[in-house]
XYZ file of C-alpha atoms in Angstrom:
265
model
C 15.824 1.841 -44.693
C 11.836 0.993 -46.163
C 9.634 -1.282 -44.639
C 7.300 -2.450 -47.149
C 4.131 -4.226 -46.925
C 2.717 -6.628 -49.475
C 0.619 -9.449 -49.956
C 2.430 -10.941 -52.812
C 5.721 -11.081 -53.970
C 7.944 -8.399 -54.994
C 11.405 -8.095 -56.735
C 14.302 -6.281 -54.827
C 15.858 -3.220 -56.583
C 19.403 -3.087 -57.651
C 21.582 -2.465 -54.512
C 18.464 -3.287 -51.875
C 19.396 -6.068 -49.550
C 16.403 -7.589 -47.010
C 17.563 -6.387 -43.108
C 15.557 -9.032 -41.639
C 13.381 -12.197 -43.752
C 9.833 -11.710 -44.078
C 8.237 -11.540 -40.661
C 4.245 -11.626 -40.020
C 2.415 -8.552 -38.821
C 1.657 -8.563 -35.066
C -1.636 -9.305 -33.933
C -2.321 -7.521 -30.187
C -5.399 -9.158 -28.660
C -7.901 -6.989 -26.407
C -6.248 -5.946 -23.057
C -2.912 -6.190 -24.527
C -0.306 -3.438 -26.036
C 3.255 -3.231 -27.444
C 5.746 -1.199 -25.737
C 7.168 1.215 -28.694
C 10.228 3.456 -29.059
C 11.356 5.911 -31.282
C 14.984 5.581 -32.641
C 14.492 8.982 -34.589
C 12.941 12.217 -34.810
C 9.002 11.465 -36.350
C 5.431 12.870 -37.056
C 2.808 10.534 -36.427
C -0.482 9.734 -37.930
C -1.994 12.604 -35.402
C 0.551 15.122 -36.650
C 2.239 15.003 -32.830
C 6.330 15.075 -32.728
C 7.661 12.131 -31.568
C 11.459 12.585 -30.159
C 14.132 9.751 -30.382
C 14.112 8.042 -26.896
C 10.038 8.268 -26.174
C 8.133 5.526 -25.403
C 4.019 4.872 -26.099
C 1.934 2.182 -26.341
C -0.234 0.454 -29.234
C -3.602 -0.507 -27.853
C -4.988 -4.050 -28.937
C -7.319 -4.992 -30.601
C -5.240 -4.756 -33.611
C -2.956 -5.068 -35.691
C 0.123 -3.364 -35.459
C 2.251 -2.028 -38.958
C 5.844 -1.365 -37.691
C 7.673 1.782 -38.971
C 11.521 2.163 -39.835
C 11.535 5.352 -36.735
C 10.113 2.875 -33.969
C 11.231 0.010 -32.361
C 9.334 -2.823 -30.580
C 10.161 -3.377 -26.985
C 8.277 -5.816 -25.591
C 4.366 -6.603 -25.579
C 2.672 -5.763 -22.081
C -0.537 -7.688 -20.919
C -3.262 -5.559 -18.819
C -3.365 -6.836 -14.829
C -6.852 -7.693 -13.669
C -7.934 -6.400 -10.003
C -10.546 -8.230 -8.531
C -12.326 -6.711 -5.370
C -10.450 -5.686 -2.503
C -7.080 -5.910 -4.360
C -4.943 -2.960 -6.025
C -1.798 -2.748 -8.207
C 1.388 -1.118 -7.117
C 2.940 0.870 -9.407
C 6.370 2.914 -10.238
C 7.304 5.918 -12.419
C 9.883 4.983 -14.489
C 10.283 8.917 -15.546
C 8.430 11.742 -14.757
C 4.787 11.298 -16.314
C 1.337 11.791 -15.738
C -1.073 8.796 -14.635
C -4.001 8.329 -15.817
C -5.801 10.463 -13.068
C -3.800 13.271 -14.681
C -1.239 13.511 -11.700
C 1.665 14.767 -12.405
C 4.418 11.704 -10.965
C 8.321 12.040 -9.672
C 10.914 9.520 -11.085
C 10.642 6.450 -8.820
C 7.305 7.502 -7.207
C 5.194 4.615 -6.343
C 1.276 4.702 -5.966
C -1.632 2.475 -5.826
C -4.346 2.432 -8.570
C -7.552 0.491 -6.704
C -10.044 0.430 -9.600
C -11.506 -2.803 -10.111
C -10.993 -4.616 -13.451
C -8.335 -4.548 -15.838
C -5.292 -2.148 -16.053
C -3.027 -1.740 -18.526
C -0.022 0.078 -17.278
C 1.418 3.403 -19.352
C 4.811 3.477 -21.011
C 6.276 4.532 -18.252
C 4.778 3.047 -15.610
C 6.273 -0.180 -13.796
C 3.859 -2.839 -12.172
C 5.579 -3.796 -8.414
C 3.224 -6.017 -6.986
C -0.395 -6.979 -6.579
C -1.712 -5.513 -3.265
C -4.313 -7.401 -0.978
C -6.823 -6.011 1.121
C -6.533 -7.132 5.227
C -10.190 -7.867 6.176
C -10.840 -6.594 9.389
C -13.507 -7.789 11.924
C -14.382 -6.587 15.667
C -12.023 -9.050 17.204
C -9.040 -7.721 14.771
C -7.200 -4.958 14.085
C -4.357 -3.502 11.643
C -1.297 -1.969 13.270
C 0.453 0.677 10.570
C 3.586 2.429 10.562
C 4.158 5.908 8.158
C 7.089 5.788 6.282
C 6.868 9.518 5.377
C 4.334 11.953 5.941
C 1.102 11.792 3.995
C -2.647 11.604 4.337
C -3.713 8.192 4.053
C -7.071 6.688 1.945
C -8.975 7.432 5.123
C -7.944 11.471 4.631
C -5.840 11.596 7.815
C -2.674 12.789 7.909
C 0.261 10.897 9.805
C 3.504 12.374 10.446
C 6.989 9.920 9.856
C 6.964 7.235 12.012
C 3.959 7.275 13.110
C 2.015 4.295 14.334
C -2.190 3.853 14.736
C -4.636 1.233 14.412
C -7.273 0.607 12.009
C -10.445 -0.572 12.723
C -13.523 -2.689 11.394
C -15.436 0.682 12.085
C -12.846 2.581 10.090
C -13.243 0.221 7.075
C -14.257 -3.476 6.642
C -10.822 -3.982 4.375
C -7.929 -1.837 3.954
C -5.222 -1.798 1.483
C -2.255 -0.067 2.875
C -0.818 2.885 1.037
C 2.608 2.945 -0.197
C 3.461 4.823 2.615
C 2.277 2.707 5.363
C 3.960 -0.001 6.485
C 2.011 -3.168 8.070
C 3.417 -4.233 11.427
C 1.230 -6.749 12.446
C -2.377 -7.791 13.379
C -3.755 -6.969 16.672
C -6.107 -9.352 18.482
C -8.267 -7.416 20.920
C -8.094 -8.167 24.767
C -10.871 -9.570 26.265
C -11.689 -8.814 29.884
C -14.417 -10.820 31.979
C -15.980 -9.668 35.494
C -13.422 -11.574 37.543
C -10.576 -10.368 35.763
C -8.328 -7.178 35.480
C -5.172 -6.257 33.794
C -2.420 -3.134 34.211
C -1.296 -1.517 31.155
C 2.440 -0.115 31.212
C 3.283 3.308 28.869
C -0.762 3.816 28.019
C -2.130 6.340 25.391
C -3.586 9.558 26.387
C -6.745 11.077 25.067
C -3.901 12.750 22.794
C -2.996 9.907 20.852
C 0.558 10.134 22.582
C 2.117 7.305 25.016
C 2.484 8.487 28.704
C 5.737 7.139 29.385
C 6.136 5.611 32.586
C 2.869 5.427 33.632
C 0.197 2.969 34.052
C -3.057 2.203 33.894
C -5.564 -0.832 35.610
C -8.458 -1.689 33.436
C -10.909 -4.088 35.166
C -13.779 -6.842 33.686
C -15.893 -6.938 32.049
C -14.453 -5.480 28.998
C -12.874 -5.319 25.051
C -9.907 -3.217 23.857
C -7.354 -3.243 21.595
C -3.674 -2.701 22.927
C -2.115 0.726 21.347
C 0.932 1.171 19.819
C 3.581 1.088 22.721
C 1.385 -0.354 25.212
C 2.220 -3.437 26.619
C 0.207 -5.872 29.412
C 2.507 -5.937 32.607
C 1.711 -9.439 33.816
C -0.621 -10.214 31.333
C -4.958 -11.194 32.066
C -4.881 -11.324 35.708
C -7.597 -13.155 38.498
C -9.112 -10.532 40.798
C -9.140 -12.114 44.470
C -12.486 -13.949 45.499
C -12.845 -13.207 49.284
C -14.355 -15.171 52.094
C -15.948 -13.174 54.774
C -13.145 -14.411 57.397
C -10.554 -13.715 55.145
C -8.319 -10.196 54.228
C -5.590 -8.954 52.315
C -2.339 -7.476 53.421
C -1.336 -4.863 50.379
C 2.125 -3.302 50.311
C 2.625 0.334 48.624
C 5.492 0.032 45.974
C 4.258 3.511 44.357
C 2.857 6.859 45.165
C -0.737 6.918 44.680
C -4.606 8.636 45.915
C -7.472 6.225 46.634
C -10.953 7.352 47.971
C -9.472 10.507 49.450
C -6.631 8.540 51.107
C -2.528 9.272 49.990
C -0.392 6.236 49.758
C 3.285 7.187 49.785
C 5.347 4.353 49.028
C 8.855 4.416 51.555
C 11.533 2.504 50.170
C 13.529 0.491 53.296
């Protein structure tokens, strides 16, 4: 088989038959490419071997000459990230991106430069990623689907589950790895007002199971993971001076040097 190119006509050769009718060259605009594949062994213009089954791109703006060894797949448009957006991406094969990391087949990652992107041969667009804007009266509740160290270089374990803040970053775009549960609205707390949390977190980062803890007005926090309001905002009690109290025990507890013990009847 002979492609041939020509600008005028040209007779056929005894025993030459046309594979396909004249067709006109392909014209690939700027932030455009065509998908290519060899069907046979080749050499290319930069003297590089090119194996049967390998895939590579031609780069518009141009125009593209096809050869009898390569086949035309499809044409691929560049995707354009605006700011605070990023494109999701898959390995089709094992590669290397265009940070020159090495990739897994079926690895996904996130490529968060701004502008447009044309993705390789082997690399499969997923989906457009948003940024969540975060503010001081909102937060972002995550969950790690593996272990890995996330855009903020902290490492979660599998399963893990943390908040991130306005101070941490004004938007976030979650990794592959992170999974958004939800956004958490932060508690507000004035002076006549209290609330008792049920499973708090420790200065550890770890839930104390069981246990509680009685925040009181005025103040602003954002619920953990895990923790959980046990009657929701409550009214603190606004006493006359001819009026009291009575208060029954229904746990073990120390106040101002004085044990409670709770006795169950």
């Amino acid at each position: 088989m002979d492609i041939r190119f020509a600008q005028e006509p040209f007779p056929l050769y005894p025993g030459e038959i046309l594979k396909q009718t004249v067709t006109p060259l392909k014209v690939i605009e700027p932030n455009c490419a065509l998908r290519l594949r060899a069907v046979l062994d080749f050499v290319n213009e930069e003297n590089e071997q090119i194996r049967a089954g390998d895939e590579f791109l031609f780069y518009g703006p141009g125009t593209y000459f096809p050869r009898k060894e390569v086949s035309v797949e499809e044409q691929i448009k560049a995707v354009i990230l605006k700011p605070n957006e990023a494109v999701r991406l898959r390995a089709k094969k094992e590669m290397i991106d265009r940070d020159g990391i090495e990739r897994e087949t079926g690895e996904e990652w996130l490529n968060r430069t701004n502008g447009s992107y044309l993705p390789l041969a082997y690399e499969e667009v997923v989906s457009i990623v948003k940024a969540y804007v975060l503010t001081d009266k909102q937060a972002l509740h995550v969950r790690a689907l593996r272990t890995f160290t996330d855009s903020l270089k902290r490492k979660h374990l599998h399963g893990e589950e943390w908040l991130v803040y306005a101070s941490d970053a004004e938007t976030y775009i979650p990794d592959v790895y992170e999974e958004v549960v939800g956004v958490v609205s932060v508690t507000v707390l004035n002076s006549r007002q209290y609330c008792v949390i049920l499973d708090p977190v420790g200065r550890d980062g770890k839930p104390q199971l069981g246990k509680k803890k009685l925040v009181q007005g005025e103040k602003c926090f954002f619920l953990q993971p895990g923790e959980k309001l046990a009657n929701g905002i409550q009214n603190v009690y606004v006493l006359e001076e001819d009026e009291g109290l009575i208060l029954r025990c229904i746990e073990s507890f120390k106040e101002d040097d004085v044990s409670f013990l709770f006795v169950r009847f």
